[in-house]
Structures are given as C-alpha cells and as structure tokens.
Coordinates of C-alpha atoms in Angstrom, one line a residue:
Chain A
N272 CA 0.0 0.0 0.0
A273 CA 1.4 3.4 -1.0
G274 CA 1.6 5.9 1.8
V275 CA 1.1 9.6 1.5
M276 CA 2.9 10.8 -1.6
Q277 CA 4.1 14.4 -1.8
N278 CA 5.8 16.0 -4.7
P279 CA 8.1 17.6 -5.4
R280 CA 10.5 16.6 -2.7
H281 CA 12.4 19.8 -3.2
L282 CA 11.2 23.0 -4.7
V283 CA 13.1 26.2 -5.3
R284 CA 11.3 29.4 -6.2
R285 CA 12.4 33.0 -6.5
R286 CA 10.7 35.7 -4.5
G287 CA 7.4 36.6 -6.1
Q288 CA 6.8 33.3 -7.9
E289 CA 4.1 30.8 -7.1
A290 CA 4.7 27.5 -5.4
R291 CA 2.4 24.5 -5.8
L292 CA 2.8 21.5 -3.5
R293 CA 0.9 18.3 -4.2
C294 CA -0.2 15.6 -1.9
S295 CA -1.8 12.2 -2.7
P296 CA -3.3 10.7 0.5
V297 CA -3.3 7.1 1.4
K298 CA -5.8 5.2 -0.8
G299 CA -9.2 5.4 0.9
H300 CA -8.3 8.3 3.1
S301 CA -10.6 11.3 2.6
H302 CA -9.1 13.6 5.3
V303 CA -6.0 15.6 4.5
Y304 CA -4.0 17.9 6.7
W305 CA -1.2 20.3 5.8
Y306 CA 1.6 21.3 8.3
R307 CA 4.6 23.6 8.0
Q308 CA 7.9 23.0 9.7
L309 CA 10.1 26.0 10.0
P310 CA 13.8 25.5 10.7
E311 CA 14.4 24.5 14.3
E312 CA 10.7 24.5 15.0
G313 CA 8.0 21.9 15.5
L314 CA 5.3 21.3 13.0
K315 CA 2.5 23.9 12.9
F316 CA -1.0 23.0 11.7
M317 CA -2.2 24.9 8.7
V318 CA -5.3 23.4 7.2
Y319 CA -7.6 20.4 7.3
L320 CA -9.6 19.4 4.3
Q321 CA -12.1 16.7 3.3
K322 CA -13.0 16.1 -0.3
E323 CA -13.9 19.4 -1.8
N324 CA -14.3 21.1 1.6
I325 CA -12.1 23.1 3.9
I326 CA -12.9 22.0 7.5
D327 CA -10.4 24.0 9.5
E328 CA -8.1 26.6 8.1
S329 CA -7.2 28.3 11.4
G330 CA -3.5 27.8 10.8
M331 CA -3.4 29.3 7.3
P332 CA -1.9 32.7 6.8
K333 CA -4.7 35.0 5.7
E334 CA -3.0 36.1 2.4
R335 CA -1.2 34.3 -0.4
F336 CA -1.9 30.8 0.9
S337 CA -4.7 28.5 -0.3
A338 CA -5.5 24.8 -0.3
E339 CA -7.8 22.5 -2.1
F340 CA -8.7 18.9 -2.2
P341 CA -10.8 18.3 -5.3
K342 CA -13.1 15.4 -5.9
E343 CA -10.5 13.9 -8.2
G344 CA -6.8 14.2 -7.9
P345 CA -4.3 15.3 -5.2
S346 CA -4.6 18.0 -2.6
I347 CA -2.8 21.2 -3.6
L348 CA -1.2 23.7 -1.3
R349 CA -0.6 26.9 -3.2
I350 CA 1.5 29.8 -2.2
Q351 CA 1.4 32.9 -4.3
Q352 CA 4.1 35.5 -4.5
V353 CA 6.5 33.6 -2.2
V354 CA 8.8 35.4 0.2
R355 CA 11.9 34.1 1.9
G356 CA 10.0 33.5 5.1
D357 CA 8.0 30.8 3.3
S358 CA 11.1 28.6 3.1
A359 CA 10.2 25.6 5.1
A360 CA 9.3 21.9 5.0
Y361 CA 5.6 21.4 4.2
F362 CA 4.1 18.1 5.3
C363 CA 0.9 16.6 4.2
A364 CA -0.9 13.9 6.3
S365 CA -4.0 11.9 5.7
S366 CA -6.4 9.8 7.7
P367 CA -9.6 7.8 7.1
D368 CA -11.5 9.9 9.6
S369 CA -11.0 12.7 12.1
N370 CA -10.3 10.4 15.0
S371 CA -7.6 8.1 13.5
P372 CA -3.9 8.8 13.7
L373 CA -2.3 10.6 10.9
H374 CA -0.1 9.2 8.1
F375 CA 2.5 11.7 7.1
G376 CA 4.2 12.1 3.8
N377 CA 8.0 12.8 3.4
G378 CA 7.4 16.5 2.9
T379 CA 8.2 19.1 0.3
R380 CA 11.2 21.3 1.1
L381 CA 10.5 24.8 -0.3
T382 CA 13.4 27.2 -0.7
V383 CA 12.8 30.7 -1.7
T384 CA 15.8 32.6 -3.1
Chain B
G1470 CA -3.7 28.4 24.4
D1471 CA -2.7 24.8 24.4
S1472 CA 1.0 24.1 24.1
V1473 CA 3.7 21.5 24.4
T1474 CA 7.1 21.9 25.8
Q1475 CA 9.8 19.2 25.4
M1476 CA 13.4 19.1 26.4
E1477 CA 15.8 20.6 24.0
G1478 CA 18.3 18.5 22.2
P1479 CA 20.4 17.3 20.8
V1480 CA 20.7 14.3 23.1
T1481 CA 23.6 12.0 22.5
L1482 CA 23.7 8.5 24.0
S1483 CA 25.7 5.4 23.7
E1484 CA 24.1 2.2 22.5
E1485 CA 22.1 0.4 25.2
A1486 CA 21.9 3.5 27.4
F1487 CA 18.6 4.5 29.0
L1488 CA 16.6 7.3 27.3
T1489 CA 14.3 9.9 28.8
I1490 CA 12.9 12.7 26.7
N1491 CA 10.7 15.1 28.9
C1492 CA 7.4 16.5 27.6
T1493 CA 5.0 18.7 29.5
Y1494 CA 1.8 20.2 28.2
T1495 CA -0.7 23.0 28.9
A1496 CA -4.2 22.3 27.8
T1497 CA -7.8 22.8 28.8
G1498 CA -9.3 19.4 29.5
Y1499 CA -7.5 16.2 28.9
P1500 CA -6.5 15.9 25.3
S1501 CA -5.0 12.8 23.7
L1502 CA -1.2 12.8 23.8
F1503 CA 1.2 11.5 21.2
W1504 CA 4.9 10.8 20.4
Y1505 CA 5.9 11.0 16.8
V1506 CA 9.3 10.1 15.4
Q1507 CA 11.0 11.6 12.3
Y1508 CA 13.9 9.7 10.7
P1509 CA 16.2 11.7 8.5
G1510 CA 14.6 12.7 5.2
E1511 CA 11.3 11.2 6.1
G1512 CA 7.9 12.3 7.4
L1513 CA 6.7 11.8 10.9
Q1514 CA 5.5 8.4 12.1
L1515 CA 3.3 7.8 15.0
L1516 CA 5.3 6.1 17.7
L1517 CA 2.8 5.8 20.5
K1518 CA -0.2 7.6 22.0
A1519 CA -2.4 7.8 25.2
T1520 CA -5.9 9.0 25.2
K1521 CA -6.7 9.4 28.9
A1522 CA -5.0 9.9 32.3
D1523 CA -2.8 7.1 33.5
D1524 CA -2.8 5.4 30.1
K1525 CA 0.6 4.0 29.0
G1526 CA 1.4 4.0 25.4
S1527 CA 4.1 1.7 24.2
N1528 CA 5.7 0.6 20.9
K1529 CA 9.1 -0.7 19.8
G1530 CA 10.4 -0.7 23.4
F1531 CA 9.4 3.0 23.9
E1532 CA 6.9 3.9 26.6
A1533 CA 5.2 7.0 27.9
T1534 CA 2.6 7.5 30.6
Y1535 CA -0.1 10.2 30.6
R1536 CA 0.4 11.9 33.9
K1537 CA -2.5 14.3 34.7
E1538 CA -1.0 15.5 38.0
T1539 CA 2.2 16.7 36.5
T1540 CA 0.8 17.4 33.0
S1541 CA 3.6 15.3 31.5
F1542 CA 4.1 12.6 28.9
H1543 CA 7.8 11.7 29.1
L1544 CA 9.2 9.2 26.6
E1545 CA 11.4 6.4 27.9
K1546 CA 13.3 3.5 26.5
G1547 CA 15.4 1.1 28.5
S1548 CA 18.1 0.4 25.9
V1549 CA 18.5 2.5 22.8
Q1550 CA 19.9 1.4 19.5
V1551 CA 21.8 3.2 16.8
S1552 CA 18.6 2.8 14.6
D1553 CA 16.7 5.0 17.2
S1554 CA 18.6 8.0 16.0
A1555 CA 15.9 10.5 14.9
V1556 CA 13.9 13.5 16.0
Y1557 CA 11.2 12.9 18.5
F1558 CA 8.1 15.1 18.7
C1559 CA 5.6 15.3 21.5
A1560 CA 2.1 16.4 20.5
L1561 CA -1.4 16.9 21.8
A1562 CA -4.7 16.9 20.0
G1563 CA -5.8 20.4 19.4
R1564 CA -9.1 22.0 18.5
G1565 CA -12.1 19.8 19.1
G1566 CA -9.9 16.9 20.2
S1567 CA -9.3 15.9 16.5
Q1568 CA -6.3 13.8 16.1
G1569 CA -5.6 15.8 12.9
N1570 CA -5.1 19.2 14.4
L1571 CA -2.1 18.5 16.5
I1572 CA 0.0 20.9 18.5
F1573 CA 3.6 19.8 18.4
G1574 CA 6.6 20.5 20.6
K1575 CA 9.8 21.7 18.9
G1576 CA 11.3 18.2 18.7
T1577 CA 14.3 16.6 20.4
K1578 CA 17.1 15.2 18.2
L1579 CA 18.5 11.9 19.5
S1580 CA 21.8 10.6 18.3
V1581 CA 22.9 7.1 19.4
K1582 CA 26.5 6.2 19.0
P1583 CA 27.7 2.6 18.7

C-alpha cells in the first residue's frame, strides 16, 4: 500500500513566484492535513480538508496561501508571491476519519531565493 | 492556548543507554497525547499515544505514561539502539480533540553512538 505521496520533494522558487505543492493521500483516506515546519521548529498545523471542503483553516496565513482537495486528484497547497519567510518543509498527512492517527508524507522542502 | 514543551536537544547517548525525553503540556481538558518520530529525510510516524490519564502508550520498546497530575508525557526506552537516532516530537490533540489538528513540541534530536 502506498503511503502519503508528496511532490516535489524539493522546490526552489524566486521571490514573487508561485509554489504548488501536491499531496496524494493514502488510498481510501478522505481527510487531508497540511503542516509547516520552519527551521528548528516543530510542525504547525495549517489546514484540514475533506473532499472538496475546507474544514479548518485556522493555521493558514490570511494572504497568499490557499489549499484545495478536489473530488479527483491530489490535494494542492498553493503559495502565491512567495517570500523568503515561506522557506520551510511542508508536510501533508491523511487519515480515514477525524479520530484516526495521521499518516505523514515525506514532505516538500521549499526554498525561496 | 494549548502548548507542548519538550526538552531541547540534541541528546547523544551510547548504544544500550537509558533514554528519557521530557514532555509537558498545557491544555484545557484532557487531550490525547502522542509521540511522533521523524527519521532523516522522512515524514513523521506515530510512535505511541495515550488517550486518557494514567494510560501508558508503548511501541518498539518505547513507553510514555499520561500523567494528569504533572501534565507530563515523558518518553522512555530502557536500551537505545543506533537505529533509534531520529527527531522525536511530543504532541497533543488540538481544537475539538481531533487527532488531525495536532499541537507539536519543537522536537528533540537523538543521536545514538555505537
């Protein structure tokens, strides 16, 4: 069984560009979560989605960041007009329901130059 | 708000040494508590969890007991191996008790030398 698949593993963007991070959950999991890990920090919750719905986006910055989990295809975390402070590891996790433990992907490491 | 504090690393031990990584939390109510492990270049994996006071979570020789009185969930292992070298994160279930909205500590890096 494939686990949570994230791509790309590494992404380099210049300031002002857009970054798109993809996450395919474990087959059969309909709950997806995005976390951000800044250098020397723990993971911070960003957003929780179920198919086509945002359930909790309390951890998402108000501007430039958006997330979706369409009916078909992977979940996408989109960062517009990236800045150096967006450089971090972004982890996606999935679960079959809101009470089950999370399965994490290997992360996408975003570097903004 | 809710928070998790864990001992700062890095922690360096010799193989077969005893391991303790301290974790304390601040929360309203009694949230579920977790330890996750992150091996180099990988995502986090659930190591163990406890859902109520006095519960003991255990896995792969690691243990942690949910202590309501001291608001702690310290991770222990009697004899570490080189393969245990990783970063360990303590976490609690956040908003609404969902296991998806987790509040993590900053992580403790463990290096085990042969």
